[in-house]
Amino acid sequence: MVSLNPVQILNMGAEEEKSETARMSSFVGAIAIGDLVKSTLGPKGMDKILQSSSNNETVQVTNDGATILKAIGVDNPAAKVLVDISKVQDDEVGDGTTSVVVLACELLKEAESLVSQKLHPQTVIAGWRKAVDEARRALTESAKDHGKDAKKFREDLMNIARTTLSSKILTQHKDYFANLAVDAVLRLKGSGNLDAIQLIKKLGGNLRDSYLDEGFLLDKKIGVNQPKRLENCKILIANTPMDTDKVKVFGTRVRVDAVSKVAELELAEKEKMKDKVDKIIKHGCTVFINRQLIYNYPEQLFADAGVMAIEHADFEGVERLALVTGGEITSTFDCPEKTKLGHCDTIEEVMIGEDKLLKFSGVALGEACTIILRGATQQILDEADRSLHDALCVLSQTVKETRTVYGGGCSEMLMAEAVSQLAAKTPGKEAIAMEAFARALRMLPTILADNAGYDSADLVAQLRAAHTEGKNTFGLDMDQGQIGKMDDLGITESYQVKRQVLVSGAEAAEMIIRVDNIIKAAPRQRPRDDRCH
Amino acid sequence: MEGDYDGWQPPSEAEMKLMQARRERSDKISKMMGDYLLKGYKMLGSTCRECDTILLQTKQGVNYCIACSELDSDADKDNPVTNPAAALALAREREIVAVPSTPDAAHSQTSNQRSLLHNSSQFQDAPSGHAEITSTTVPGAPQAVRSQGVTASGFFAGSASSQNQGGTGDGFWSIGRERASDGQKYVKELLDKMDWAVAELRATRNVEYSIQLCQLIKASAEALSSVRAALDS
């Protein structure tokens, strides 16, 4: 007789959730995430305060979906998928991080109702695949391209920057900052390398005091007694220890048998340092920038030779400096002919707020520029930094992929219209899934209107009617609370952003729906770590 | 319609209502979860044993289920011990099954099980359905008391004391007389309920809850006296 005891298949400590429970737990987790960021969408979206879970109690105020999702603690697998999608959107395009999560969440809500109506998830997915293709086709058709016309293109870029900034804290001065961002990006001349644009945050003043400066700013000080202003500089960038009396290997000991030997050691170190400095000066540079410390003795030697020495430039600063001045980062100084020196026209000290910074003007990489951000509190500065970074990312993407589409819910309604029409022609149960997809797309303008406090059902119905009639430039005007033409209002978005939102959102939702079994591995048994004893 | 969808039927009215209710509950849970996530709680991958909602973990490592702690449960409304409506349903089902000979009972037996409650109300000649009866059984107590509500015995108290029941109250009591032994059972139920309420009263520190329990005990006592009066008469 076969024993009827339950057979233990999984390891001790592993868990498994099956069908209904797995699906429900996936849905609820992901939907909770979507509902969380929903209220930040659109020009009337609100920001969130994130309280840090660590002991130092930093507080962040942010509107950016990716930042919010990075900060909350999530262990649930479905929710993790959404958080990842938001991160990917941030890395790829920069904007639309909230939209993608909201779209995925709405799709999941529709899927949940379909599955509870006994529709098989694979049917839903098949329908959605067709819907995504149709929506993508409709979006591509409606995209406009002004890449050839410089004036119109700048107009486009301004509109896009304004739309991106409209949901963030910088919306108060969005014209000013849009101008700033577009100037900075156009300076790059299509290279798309955002490293050349530096953002420096300085506490104090208000947002309006921020400005764009050509040239490169370094937040460090010049050594003592060294020339404060240099023209026609040759820059040697290095990453070498100039503090030789520190022991670099923990636990080493130097044994000598007499005090005089200690004095000899010190003298030998001094000689070594002098040799090093001589080698550096032989390169013929007028400026020496080191990533690490420069001790007093070499500093004095540099001052004697009339070389400006700057210490402790951090990693990022040094990388950027190398990029911008055209020099190489060196660690050894034995071959002066082979090292490439950076170049710039002037280096001088400037004062911003209460701090002194070094300004490198006329750098080899003409595209380099710096944006100085001023703000009343650290939170405002951080948020302004993130928003401007988003805008810059989107603009640099648009410079490469010049097509634009209309924002304000117009593209979503357009896609939903196309999908609905296709659904009406499709036989079988997939049509129901496609209708659900169109409904989910229409939820985005609904959420925009809800956040603004207007009657979302009414507005979206009007919008839908307009689109069915063929007027496909109509979208939501959140200032007046009615529908309006997006080309008149200038609410434009990059085609790349919208397409990425559509595709990523649909993929994430599809992946979560396919789950019907969740298996959690048993935690790995680690031997107790006794190394500290 | 059926040919188009390969035999799939769109769900019926009742199923839609059920799905709607479930969806609303799920939405409420999601919203509360969002608030907690912002406060620093961590969403875990495991679910609560009782209600299958996703668990949240505080920074100290304590697991917390939102639905069990803060929302009224989904399944509680079908549990006769805690819910008067469910208890009423249970009582009526028992009557219908036990007495097929009476014309009124037969009348309700022929009708659909699902609209049992409606038939019982016709039986009672009460103007509307279920909710009405429930509200009349606990005079004065707020609607939210349903989770500590009165059991089937409250049904009897209502029939004796309320104005709505009118003439067919007699027809009802004729049945009651025929099943005096059941009456004893109902008395026992009432007493059990009061015992439970007193035990809860001893245990709780919440003022609101205590007030509700006292009202429950009062209503139970009234019910008890009515039942005993009915049985004796």
XYZ file of C-alpha atoms in Angstrom, chain B residues 94-227:
134
model
C -32.907 25.032 8.884
C -36.582 25.943 9.136
C -37.231 25.388 5.507
C -35.596 21.998 5.615
C -37.338 20.945 8.850
C -40.975 21.904 8.112
C -42.137 21.171 4.589
C -45.855 20.782 5.562
C -46.707 24.384 6.377
C -47.964 26.295 3.359
C -45.687 29.273 3.951
C -42.637 27.094 4.359
C -43.566 25.084 1.280
C -43.954 28.319 -0.593
C -40.463 29.359 0.241
C -39.089 25.912 -0.427
C -40.256 25.965 -3.990
C -38.469 29.179 -4.715
C -34.797 29.593 -5.542
C -32.347 28.954 -2.738
C -30.469 32.071 -3.616
C -33.417 34.335 -3.013
C -34.175 32.514 0.222
C -33.805 35.710 2.137
C -36.253 37.538 -0.051
C -38.803 34.778 0.435
C -38.291 34.796 4.141
C -39.044 38.447 4.147
C -42.245 37.845 2.181
C -42.961 35.145 4.671
C -42.547 37.740 7.338
C -44.431 40.327 5.312
C -41.629 42.736 5.878
C -41.501 45.482 3.255
C -37.977 45.007 2.017
C -35.251 42.449 2.432
C -32.614 41.442 4.668
C -31.009 44.622 5.775
C -34.270 45.821 7.202
C -34.604 42.809 9.414
C -31.114 43.097 10.632
C -31.557 46.691 11.575
C -34.732 46.077 13.458
C -33.284 43.272 15.503
C -30.745 45.408 17.268
C -32.635 48.546 18.166
C -30.464 51.495 18.788
C -27.142 49.834 18.064
C -25.172 51.265 15.170
C -24.920 49.350 11.924
C -21.232 48.739 12.445
C -22.009 46.401 15.287
C -22.674 43.624 12.822
C -19.491 41.822 13.653
C -20.506 41.484 17.251
C -24.135 41.118 16.260
C -26.966 39.126 17.560
C -27.505 35.620 16.244
C -30.629 33.928 14.967
C -32.303 34.684 18.238
C -32.341 38.339 17.325
C -34.575 37.370 14.436
C -37.162 36.225 16.916
C -36.885 39.361 18.995
C -37.494 41.410 15.904
C -40.518 39.435 14.934
C -42.005 39.859 18.398
C -41.208 43.499 18.962
C -41.074 45.218 15.598
C -44.062 46.972 14.047
C -43.395 45.888 10.490
C -44.235 42.271 10.892
C -48.015 42.732 10.968
C -50.416 39.855 10.633
C -48.245 37.028 9.564
C -46.476 37.157 12.876
C -49.176 34.704 13.938
C -48.431 32.352 11.115
C -44.855 32.464 12.154
C -45.522 31.726 15.781
C -47.635 28.749 14.860
C -44.529 27.216 13.442
C -42.607 28.206 16.505
C -45.071 26.385 18.686
C -44.774 23.271 16.636
C -41.091 23.177 17.311
C -40.812 23.948 20.973
C -37.727 21.794 21.232
C -36.089 24.020 18.679
C -37.111 26.903 20.868
C -35.040 25.391 23.653
C -32.135 25.228 21.257
C -32.551 28.888 20.458
C -32.609 29.752 24.134
C -29.395 27.831 24.550
C -27.896 29.706 21.591
C -28.837 32.999 23.178
C -27.281 32.022 26.445
C -24.123 30.907 24.667
C -23.950 34.210 22.901
C -24.287 36.111 26.111
C -21.548 33.994 27.660
C -19.277 34.803 24.781
C -20.114 38.493 25.007
C -19.336 38.588 28.708
C -16.043 36.814 28.126
C -15.124 39.346 25.426
C -16.138 42.159 27.743
C -13.787 40.860 30.364
C -10.932 40.630 27.914
C -11.218 43.904 26.047
C -9.864 47.343 26.999
C -11.424 49.214 24.092
C -14.244 51.512 25.219
C -16.174 51.427 21.943
C -16.043 47.679 21.809
C -17.242 47.404 25.420
C -20.201 49.653 24.706
C -21.134 47.519 21.740
C -20.819 44.350 23.785
C -23.101 45.768 26.477
C -25.667 46.597 23.846
C -25.344 43.089 22.513
C -25.950 41.626 25.937
C -28.964 43.864 26.416
C -30.423 42.844 23.078
C -29.743 39.191 23.798
C -31.513 39.462 27.119
C -34.521 41.057 25.492
C -34.513 38.351 22.873
C -34.289 35.707 25.538
C -37.275 37.082 27.396
C -39.296 37.299 24.178
C -38.430 33.728 23.242
